């Protein structure tokens, strides 16, 4: 899913791309194991930026125990170098994933507020 956060790399070169992604997930039922992941996507090339995937937050509650109302809030980081031959638009994408689970979570997503921000930035290094 497109998070609405993107940037433009203005010219050919090598860039350091940096994202801090704050995620929330919670209120699960018995047997749930899910995570929120994030990645960078090169819109201009129509491809995922290599090695840009990160788990932002994960929650697991295994079968045989009581369902619980826990919620998790965490931040994950993406930090890579990316070489391009022409200007590019890079966007931050995120998705919720279930891992062999029979339960559910009531909510999962990204957030940004005064407590912690989701950010995306770059610096040209060559």
Short mmCIF file of N, CA, C and O in Angstrom, two decimals:
data_model
loop_
_atom_site.label_atom_id
_atom_site.label_comp_id
_atom_site.label_asym_id
_atom_site.label_seq_id
_atom_site.Cartn_x
_atom_site.Cartn_y
_atom_site.Cartn_z
N UNK A 1 0.84 -1.17 0.00
CA UNK A 1 0.00 0.00 0.00
C UNK A 1 0.88 1.23 0.00
O UNK A 1 1.87 1.30 0.73
N UNK A 2 0.54 2.19 -0.80
CA UNK A 2 1.23 3.48 -0.85
C UNK A 2 0.90 4.25 0.43
O UNK A 2 -0.26 4.42 0.77
N UNK A 3 1.91 4.71 1.14
CA UNK A 3 1.68 5.44 2.39
C UNK A 3 1.43 6.93 2.16
O UNK A 3 1.07 7.64 3.10
N UNK A 4 1.66 7.39 0.94
CA UNK A 4 1.52 8.81 0.66
C UNK A 4 2.80 9.59 0.90
O UNK A 4 2.87 10.80 0.67
N UNK A 5 3.85 8.91 1.36
CA UNK A 5 5.13 9.56 1.63
C UNK A 5 6.10 9.20 0.51
O UNK A 5 6.37 8.02 0.27
N UNK A 6 6.60 10.22 -0.20
CA UNK A 6 7.53 9.96 -1.30
C UNK A 6 8.53 11.10 -1.40
O UNK A 6 8.38 12.15 -0.77
N UNK A 7 9.56 10.88 -2.20
CA UNK A 7 10.57 11.91 -2.45
C UNK A 7 11.06 11.77 -3.88
O UNK A 7 10.87 10.74 -4.52
N UNK A 8 11.70 12.83 -4.38
CA UNK A 8 12.25 12.82 -5.73
C UNK A 8 13.77 12.93 -5.63
O UNK A 8 14.29 13.87 -5.03
N UNK A 9 14.46 11.95 -6.22
CA UNK A 9 15.91 12.02 -6.36
C UNK A 9 16.15 12.79 -7.65
O UNK A 9 15.76 12.34 -8.72
N UNK A 10 16.76 13.98 -7.59
CA UNK A 10 16.74 14.92 -8.70
C UNK A 10 17.66 14.63 -9.88
O UNK A 10 17.44 15.18 -10.97
N UNK A 11 18.68 13.78 -9.72
CA UNK A 11 19.64 13.56 -10.81
C UNK A 11 20.34 12.22 -10.62
O UNK A 11 20.28 11.61 -9.55
N UNK A 12 21.04 11.78 -11.67
CA UNK A 12 21.83 10.55 -11.59
C UNK A 12 22.83 10.66 -10.44
O UNK A 12 23.33 11.75 -10.14
N UNK A 13 23.12 9.53 -9.81
CA UNK A 13 24.09 9.52 -8.72
C UNK A 13 23.81 8.39 -7.75
O UNK A 13 22.95 7.54 -7.99
N UNK A 14 24.53 8.40 -6.65
CA UNK A 14 24.32 7.44 -5.58
C UNK A 14 23.78 8.19 -4.38
O UNK A 14 24.32 9.22 -3.98
N UNK A 15 22.71 7.65 -3.82
CA UNK A 15 22.01 8.29 -2.72
C UNK A 15 21.93 7.37 -1.51
O UNK A 15 21.82 6.16 -1.67
N UNK A 16 21.97 7.97 -0.35
CA UNK A 16 21.68 7.24 0.89
C UNK A 16 20.21 7.51 1.18
O UNK A 16 19.79 8.66 1.35
N UNK A 17 19.39 6.45 1.20
CA UNK A 17 17.97 6.55 1.50
C UNK A 17 17.74 6.09 2.93
O UNK A 17 18.29 5.07 3.36
N UNK A 18 16.94 6.83 3.66
CA UNK A 18 16.76 6.61 5.08
C UNK A 18 15.28 6.78 5.42
O UNK A 18 14.70 7.82 5.11
N UNK A 19 14.70 5.79 6.06
CA UNK A 19 13.31 5.88 6.52
C UNK A 19 13.22 5.34 7.94
O UNK A 19 13.88 4.36 8.28
N UNK A 20 12.43 6.00 8.74
CA UNK A 20 12.02 5.49 10.04
C UNK A 20 10.51 5.34 9.95
O UNK A 20 9.80 6.30 9.63
N UNK A 21 10.03 4.12 10.19
CA UNK A 21 8.62 3.81 9.96
C UNK A 21 7.99 3.38 11.28
O UNK A 21 8.39 2.37 11.86
N UNK A 22 7.02 4.14 11.75
CA UNK A 22 6.33 3.81 12.99
C UNK A 22 5.07 3.03 12.66
O UNK A 22 4.24 3.46 11.87
N UNK A 23 4.94 1.86 13.27
CA UNK A 23 3.78 1.01 13.02
C UNK A 23 3.04 0.66 14.28
O UNK A 23 3.60 0.69 15.37
N UNK A 24 1.76 0.34 14.12
CA UNK A 24 0.93 -0.10 15.23
C UNK A 24 0.17 -1.35 14.80
O UNK A 24 -0.19 -1.50 13.63
N UNK A 25 -0.05 -2.24 15.75
CA UNK A 25 -0.81 -3.46 15.48
C UNK A 25 -1.36 -3.96 16.80
O UNK A 25 -0.71 -3.82 17.84
N UNK A 26 -2.57 -4.52 16.79
CA UNK A 26 -3.05 -5.03 18.06
C UNK A 26 -4.48 -5.51 18.12
O UNK A 26 -5.15 -5.63 17.11
N UNK A 27 -4.89 -5.76 19.35
CA UNK A 27 -6.17 -6.34 19.72
C UNK A 27 -6.39 -7.61 18.92
O UNK A 27 -7.18 -7.67 18.01
N UNK A 28 -5.65 -8.63 19.32
CA UNK A 28 -5.64 -9.87 18.56
C UNK A 28 -6.50 -10.94 19.22
O UNK A 28 -6.80 -10.87 20.41
N UNK A 29 -6.84 -11.94 18.42
CA UNK A 29 -7.53 -13.11 18.94
C UNK A 29 -6.55 -14.27 18.97
O UNK A 29 -5.47 -14.21 18.39
N UNK A 30 -6.94 -15.32 19.65
CA UNK A 30 -6.10 -16.50 19.84
C UNK A 30 -5.58 -17.03 18.50
O UNK A 30 -6.32 -17.18 17.54
N UNK A 31 -4.29 -17.31 18.46
CA UNK A 31 -3.69 -17.91 17.28
C UNK A 31 -3.19 -16.91 16.25
O UNK A 31 -2.92 -17.28 15.11
N UNK A 32 -3.01 -15.65 16.62
CA UNK A 32 -2.59 -14.64 15.65
C UNK A 32 -1.08 -14.43 15.69
O UNK A 32 -0.45 -14.41 16.73
N UNK A 33 -0.50 -14.28 14.51
CA UNK A 33 0.90 -13.91 14.34
C UNK A 33 0.93 -13.04 13.08
O UNK A 33 0.75 -13.54 11.97
N UNK A 34 1.11 -11.76 13.26
CA UNK A 34 1.06 -10.84 12.12
C UNK A 34 2.12 -9.76 12.28
O UNK A 34 2.59 -9.50 13.39
N UNK A 35 2.50 -9.15 11.16
CA UNK A 35 3.44 -8.04 11.22
C UNK A 35 3.11 -6.99 10.17
O UNK A 35 2.43 -7.26 9.19
N UNK A 36 3.59 -5.78 10.44
CA UNK A 36 3.53 -4.69 9.47
C UNK A 36 4.93 -4.55 8.91
O UNK A 36 5.90 -4.41 9.66
N UNK A 37 5.03 -4.63 7.59
CA UNK A 37 6.31 -4.47 6.91
C UNK A 37 6.31 -3.22 6.06
O UNK A 37 5.25 -2.69 5.71
N UNK A 38 7.48 -2.73 5.75
CA UNK A 38 7.63 -1.54 4.90
C UNK A 38 8.75 -1.78 3.90
O UNK A 38 9.64 -2.60 4.12
N UNK A 39 8.67 -1.04 2.79
CA UNK A 39 9.72 -1.11 1.77
C UNK A 39 9.70 0.19 0.97
O UNK A 39 8.74 0.96 1.04
N UNK A 40 10.78 0.40 0.22
CA UNK A 40 10.84 1.52 -0.69
C UNK A 40 10.56 1.02 -2.10
O UNK A 40 11.02 -0.06 -2.48
N UNK A 41 9.82 1.81 -2.85
CA UNK A 41 9.44 1.44 -4.21
C UNK A 41 9.86 2.55 -5.15
O UNK A 41 9.54 3.73 -4.93
N UNK A 42 10.62 2.19 -6.20
CA UNK A 42 11.05 3.15 -7.22
C UNK A 42 9.92 3.26 -8.24
O UNK A 42 9.75 2.40 -9.10
N UNK A 43 9.13 4.31 -8.13
CA UNK A 43 7.97 4.51 -9.00
C UNK A 43 8.42 4.67 -10.45
O UNK A 43 7.80 4.12 -11.37
N UNK A 44 9.51 5.38 -10.68
CA UNK A 44 10.00 5.63 -12.03
C UNK A 44 10.43 4.35 -12.73
O UNK A 44 10.18 4.18 -13.92
N UNK A 45 11.06 3.45 -11.99
CA UNK A 45 11.51 2.17 -12.56
C UNK A 45 10.44 1.09 -12.47
O UNK A 45 10.57 0.03 -13.09
N UNK A 46 9.41 1.31 -11.68
CA UNK A 46 8.36 0.31 -11.49
C UNK A 46 8.86 -0.92 -10.75
O UNK A 46 8.42 -2.04 -11.04
N UNK A 47 9.74 -0.72 -9.76
CA UNK A 47 10.35 -1.86 -9.07
C UNK A 47 10.64 -1.52 -7.61
O UNK A 47 10.88 -0.36 -7.26
N UNK A 48 10.66 -2.55 -6.78
CA UNK A 48 11.05 -2.40 -5.39
C UNK A 48 12.53 -2.03 -5.33
O UNK A 48 13.35 -2.58 -6.08
N UNK A 49 12.89 -1.11 -4.46
CA UNK A 49 14.30 -0.77 -4.25
C UNK A 49 14.94 -1.97 -3.55
O UNK A 49 14.46 -2.39 -2.49
N UNK A 50 15.99 -2.55 -4.14
CA UNK A 50 16.60 -3.76 -3.55
C UNK A 50 17.02 -3.57 -2.09
O UNK A 50 17.52 -2.51 -1.71
N UNK A 51 16.79 -4.59 -1.30
CA UNK A 51 17.21 -4.66 0.10
C UNK A 51 16.58 -3.57 0.97
O UNK A 51 17.15 -3.21 2.01
N UNK A 52 15.40 -3.07 0.59
CA UNK A 52 14.79 -1.99 1.36
C UNK A 52 13.66 -2.46 2.27
O UNK A 52 13.00 -1.63 2.90
N UNK A 53 13.42 -3.74 2.38
CA UNK A 53 12.34 -4.24 3.22
C UNK A 53 12.70 -4.27 4.69
O UNK A 53 13.84 -4.50 5.06
N UNK A 54 11.70 -4.01 5.54
CA UNK A 54 11.92 -4.04 6.99
C UNK A 54 10.63 -4.45 7.69
O UNK A 54 9.54 -4.08 7.25
N UNK A 55 10.76 -5.21 8.77
CA UNK A 55 9.62 -5.47 9.65
C UNK A 55 9.55 -4.28 10.60
O UNK A 55 10.52 -3.95 11.28
N UNK A 56 8.40 -3.65 10.65
CA UNK A 56 8.22 -2.47 11.48
C UNK A 56 7.74 -2.86 12.88
O UNK A 56 8.26 -2.38 13.88
N UNK A 57 6.75 -3.74 12.94
CA UNK A 57 6.22 -4.21 14.22
C UNK A 57 5.58 -5.57 14.00
O UNK A 57 5.00 -5.82 12.94
N UNK A 58 5.72 -6.46 14.98
CA UNK A 58 5.13 -7.79 14.90
C UNK A 58 4.43 -8.11 16.21
O UNK A 58 4.88 -7.68 17.28
N UNK A 59 3.35 -8.89 16.12
CA UNK A 59 2.63 -9.33 17.31
C UNK A 59 2.27 -10.80 17.11
O UNK A 59 1.92 -11.21 16.01
N UNK A 60 2.41 -11.60 18.16
CA UNK A 60 2.11 -13.03 18.05
C UNK A 60 1.44 -13.49 19.34
O UNK A 60 1.83 -13.11 20.43
N UNK A 61 0.41 -14.29 19.18
CA UNK A 61 -0.30 -14.91 20.30
C UNK A 61 -0.64 -16.31 19.83
O UNK A 61 -1.37 -16.48 18.87
N UNK A 62 -0.06 -17.30 20.46
CA UNK A 62 -0.13 -18.65 19.94
C UNK A 62 -1.33 -19.43 20.46
O UNK A 62 -1.81 -19.18 21.56
N UNK A 63 -1.84 -20.39 19.68
CA UNK A 63 -2.98 -21.20 20.10
C UNK A 63 -2.73 -21.87 21.45
O UNK A 63 -1.59 -22.19 21.79
N UNK A 64 -3.80 -22.04 22.18
CA UNK A 64 -3.68 -22.70 23.47
C UNK A 64 -3.61 -21.73 24.64
O UNK A 64 -3.63 -22.14 25.78
N UNK A 65 -3.49 -20.46 24.34
CA UNK A 65 -3.49 -19.45 25.40
C UNK A 65 -4.72 -18.56 25.21
O UNK A 65 -5.33 -18.55 24.15
N UNK A 66 -5.04 -17.81 26.20
CA UNK A 66 -6.22 -16.95 26.13
C UNK A 66 -5.99 -15.78 25.19
O UNK A 66 -4.89 -15.25 25.09
N UNK A 67 -7.04 -15.39 24.49
CA UNK A 67 -6.96 -14.20 23.64
C UNK A 67 -6.71 -12.98 24.52
O UNK A 67 -7.12 -12.94 25.68
N UNK A 68 -6.04 -12.01 23.98
CA UNK A 68 -5.69 -10.85 24.79
C UNK A 68 -5.85 -9.56 24.01
O UNK A 68 -5.91 -9.58 22.78
N UNK A 69 -5.91 -8.45 24.71
CA UNK A 69 -6.09 -7.16 24.07
C UNK A 69 -4.81 -6.35 23.98
O UNK A 69 -4.83 -5.15 24.19
N UNK A 70 -3.70 -7.00 23.73
CA UNK A 70 -2.44 -6.27 23.61
C UNK A 70 -2.37 -5.48 22.32
O UNK A 70 -2.88 -5.89 21.29
N UNK A 71 -1.69 -4.36 22.38
CA UNK A 71 -1.40 -3.58 21.19
C UNK A 71 0.08 -3.22 21.19
O UNK A 71 0.65 -2.95 22.25
N UNK A 72 0.70 -3.23 20.02
CA UNK A 72 2.12 -2.94 19.92
C UNK A 72 2.33 -1.71 19.06
O UNK A 72 1.65 -1.49 18.07
N UNK A 73 3.34 -0.96 19.42
CA UNK A 73 3.71 0.26 18.73
C UNK A 73 5.23 0.25 18.67
O UNK A 73 5.90 0.14 19.69
N UNK A 74 5.79 0.33 17.47
CA UNK A 74 7.23 0.23 17.32
C UNK A 74 7.66 0.97 16.07
O UNK A 74 6.83 1.33 15.24
N UNK A 75 8.96 1.18 15.93
CA UNK A 75 9.51 1.80 14.72
C UNK A 75 10.56 0.89 14.12
O UNK A 75 11.36 0.28 14.83
N UNK A 76 10.56 0.81 12.79
CA UNK A 76 11.58 0.07 12.05
C UNK A 76 12.35 1.03 11.17
O UNK A 76 11.83 2.08 10.79
N UNK A 77 13.56 0.67 10.85
CA UNK A 77 14.41 1.56 10.05
C UNK A 77 14.78 0.91 8.72
O UNK A 77 14.97 -0.30 8.64
N UNK A 78 14.87 1.73 7.70
CA UNK A 78 15.39 1.34 6.39
C UNK A 78 16.56 2.28 6.11
O UNK A 78 16.40 3.50 6.21
N UNK A 79 17.70 1.73 5.76
CA UNK A 79 18.88 2.54 5.48
C UNK A 79 19.71 1.84 4.42
O UNK A 79 20.31 0.80 4.68
N UNK A 80 19.73 2.40 3.20
CA UNK A 80 20.45 1.77 2.09
C UNK A 80 21.07 2.82 1.18
O UNK A 80 20.68 3.98 1.20
N UNK A 81 22.03 2.39 0.38
CA UNK A 81 22.54 3.21 -0.71
C UNK A 81 21.87 2.74 -1.99
O UNK A 81 21.66 1.54 -2.19
N UNK A 82 21.55 3.70 -2.86
CA UNK A 82 20.83 3.40 -4.09
C UNK A 82 21.41 4.25 -5.22
O UNK A 82 21.41 5.48 -5.14
N UNK A 83 21.91 3.57 -6.25
CA UNK A 83 22.50 4.25 -7.40
C UNK A 83 21.49 4.32 -8.54
O UNK A 83 20.84 3.31 -8.86
N UNK A 84 21.36 5.50 -9.14
CA UNK A 84 20.42 5.70 -10.24
C UNK A 84 21.11 6.41 -11.41
O UNK A 84 22.12 7.08 -11.22
N UNK A 85 20.54 6.26 -12.60
CA UNK A 85 21.11 6.89 -13.80
C UNK A 85 20.29 8.06 -14.30
O UNK A 85 20.68 8.72 -15.27
N UNK A 86 19.15 8.32 -13.67
CA UNK A 86 18.29 9.44 -14.05
C UNK A 86 17.42 9.79 -12.84
O UNK A 86 17.35 9.02 -11.88
N UNK A 87 16.73 10.94 -12.86
CA UNK A 87 15.86 11.29 -11.73
C UNK A 87 14.84 10.19 -11.45
O UNK A 87 14.36 9.52 -12.37
N UNK A 88 14.49 10.01 -10.17
CA UNK A 88 13.55 8.96 -9.77
C UNK A 88 12.64 9.48 -8.66
O UNK A 88 13.03 10.30 -7.85
N UNK A 89 11.45 8.92 -8.63
CA UNK A 89 10.53 9.13 -7.52
C UNK A 89 10.51 7.85 -6.69
O UNK A 89 10.30 6.76 -7.23
N UNK A 90 10.74 8.00 -5.40
CA UNK A 90 10.78 6.87 -4.47
C UNK A 90 9.63 7.04 -3.49
O UNK A 90 9.45 8.12 -2.92
N UNK A 91 8.84 5.99 -3.27
CA UNK A 91 7.77 6.08 -2.28
C UNK A 91 7.93 5.01 -1.21
O UNK A 91 8.50 3.95 -1.45
N UNK A 92 7.39 5.31 -0.06
CA UNK A 92 7.36 4.36 1.06
C UNK A 92 6.06 3.58 0.97
O UNK A 92 4.98 4.17 0.87
N UNK A 93 6.16 2.26 1.00
CA UNK A 93 5.00 1.38 0.97
C UNK A 93 4.98 0.54 2.24
O UNK A 93 6.03 0.28 2.84
N UNK A 94 3.79 0.11 2.64
CA UNK A 94 3.64 -0.73 3.83
C UNK A 94 2.53 -1.73 3.61
O UNK A 94 1.63 -1.51 2.80
N UNK A 95 2.59 -2.84 4.35
CA UNK A 95 1.55 -3.86 4.25
C UNK A 95 1.48 -4.65 5.56
O UNK A 95 2.48 -4.79 6.27
N UNK A 96 0.30 -5.18 5.86
CA UNK A 96 0.10 -6.07 7.00
C UNK A 96 0.17 -7.50 6.47
O UNK A 96 -0.43 -7.82 5.44
N UNK A 97 0.89 -8.37 7.18
CA UNK A 97 1.06 -9.76 6.76
C UNK A 97 0.64 -10.70 7.89
O UNK A 97 1.00 -10.48 9.04
N UNK A 98 -0.08 -11.76 7.55
CA UNK A 98 -0.40 -12.82 8.51
C UNK A 98 0.58 -13.98 8.28
O UNK A 98 0.86 -14.34 7.15
N UNK A 99 1.06 -14.57 9.37
CA UNK A 99 2.02 -15.67 9.30
C UNK A 99 1.37 -16.91 9.90
O UNK A 99 1.27 -17.02 11.12
N UNK A 100 0.91 -17.82 9.07
CA UNK A 100 0.35 -19.09 9.55
C UNK A 100 -0.55 -18.90 10.76
O UNK A 100 -0.39 -19.57 11.77
N UNK A 101 -1.48 -18.00 10.68
CA UNK A 101 -2.29 -17.73 11.86
C UNK A 101 -3.75 -18.08 11.63
O UNK A 101 -4.25 -18.10 10.52
N UNK A 102 -4.42 -18.35 12.71
CA UNK A 102 -5.85 -18.61 12.65
C UNK A 102 -6.63 -17.49 13.30
O UNK A 102 -7.84 -17.47 13.25
N UNK A 103 -5.95 -16.56 13.94
CA UNK A 103 -6.61 -15.46 14.63
C UNK A 103 -6.66 -14.21 13.77
O UNK A 103 -6.41 -14.24 12.57
N UNK A 104 -6.99 -13.11 14.41
CA UNK A 104 -7.09 -11.83 13.71
C UNK A 104 -6.54 -10.71 14.59
O UNK A 104 -6.42 -10.86 15.80
N UNK A 105 -6.21 -9.60 13.96
CA UNK A 105 -5.92 -8.37 14.68
C UNK A 105 -6.97 -7.35 14.27
O UNK A 105 -7.44 -7.35 13.14
N UNK A 106 -7.35 -6.50 15.20
CA UNK A 106 -8.37 -5.49 14.91
C UNK A 106 -7.81 -4.30 14.14
O UNK A 106 -8.55 -3.64 13.42
N UNK A 107 -6.54 -4.01 14.32
CA UNK A 107 -5.97 -2.88 13.60
C UNK A 107 -4.49 -3.13 13.31
O UNK A 107 -3.82 -3.88 14.00
N UNK A 108 -4.02 -2.50 12.25
CA UNK A 108 -2.61 -2.53 11.88
C UNK A 108 -2.38 -1.38 10.92
O UNK A 108 -3.21 -1.12 10.05
N UNK A 109 -1.28 -0.69 11.07
CA UNK A 109 -1.00 0.41 10.15
C UNK A 109 0.21 1.21 10.56
O UNK A 109 0.97 0.83 11.45
N UNK A 110 0.38 2.35 9.90
CA UNK A 110 1.47 3.27 10.19
C UNK A 110 0.90 4.51 10.85
O UNK A 110 -0.26 4.86 10.64
N UNK A 111 1.73 5.17 11.62
CA UNK A 111 1.29 6.40 12.25
C UNK A 111 2.46 7.36 12.37
O UNK A 111 3.62 7.01 12.17
N UNK A 112 2.13 8.60 12.67
CA UNK A 112 3.13 9.64 12.87
C UNK A 112 2.47 10.73 13.69
O UNK A 112 1.42 11.25 13.32
N UNK A 113 3.06 11.03 14.85
CA UNK A 113 2.53 12.10 15.70
C UNK A 113 3.66 12.65 16.56
O UNK A 113 4.83 12.37 16.29
N UNK A 114 3.31 13.42 17.58
CA UNK A 114 4.34 14.04 18.43
C UNK A 114 5.18 13.02 19.19
O UNK A 114 6.28 13.34 19.63
N UNK A 115 4.68 11.79 19.37
CA UNK A 115 5.43 10.77 20.10
C UNK A 115 6.52 10.14 19.25
O UNK A 115 7.59 9.81 19.75
N UNK A 116 6.24 9.92 17.98
CA UNK A 116 7.21 9.33 17.05
C UNK A 116 6.71 9.55 15.63
O UNK A 116 5.51 9.48 15.36
N UNK A 117 7.63 9.81 14.74
CA UNK A 117 7.28 10.15 13.36
C UNK A 117 7.69 9.06 12.39
O UNK A 117 8.67 8.35 12.61
N UNK A 118 6.94 8.95 11.30
CA UNK A 118 7.36 8.18 10.14
C UNK A 118 8.02 9.17 9.20
O UNK A 118 7.41 10.19 8.86
N UNK A 119 9.28 8.90 8.83
CA UNK A 119 10.04 9.85 8.00
C UNK A 119 10.68 9.15 6.82
O UNK A 119 10.91 7.94 6.84
N UNK A 120 10.97 9.93 5.79
CA UNK A 120 11.67 9.44 4.60
C UNK A 120 12.57 10.57 4.12
O UNK A 120 12.11 11.70 3.95
N UNK A 121 13.87 10.27 3.91
CA UNK A 121 14.79 11.31 3.47
C UNK A 121 15.92 10.71 2.66
O UNK A 121 16.10 9.49 2.61
N UNK A 122 16.68 11.59 2.01
CA UNK A 122 17.83 11.13 1.23
C UNK A 122 18.97 12.12 1.36
O UNK A 122 18.79 13.28 1.72
N UNK A 123 20.17 11.61 1.01
CA UNK A 123 21.37 12.44 0.89
C UNK A 123 22.17 11.90 -0.27
O UNK A 123 22.43 10.69 -0.35
N UNK A 124 22.56 12.76 -1.18
CA UNK A 124 23.40 12.34 -2.31
C UNK A 124 24.82 12.14 -1.80
O UNK A 124 25.38 13.03 -1.15
N UNK A 125 25.40 10.98 -2.09
CA UNK A 125 26.75 10.67 -1.61
C UNK A 125 27.77 10.56 -2.74
O UNK A 125 28.96 10.55 -2.49
N UNK A 126 27.32 10.47 -3.97
CA UNK A 126 28.26 10.43 -5.11
C UNK A 126 27.52 10.78 -6.41
O UNK A 126 26.34 10.65 -6.53
#
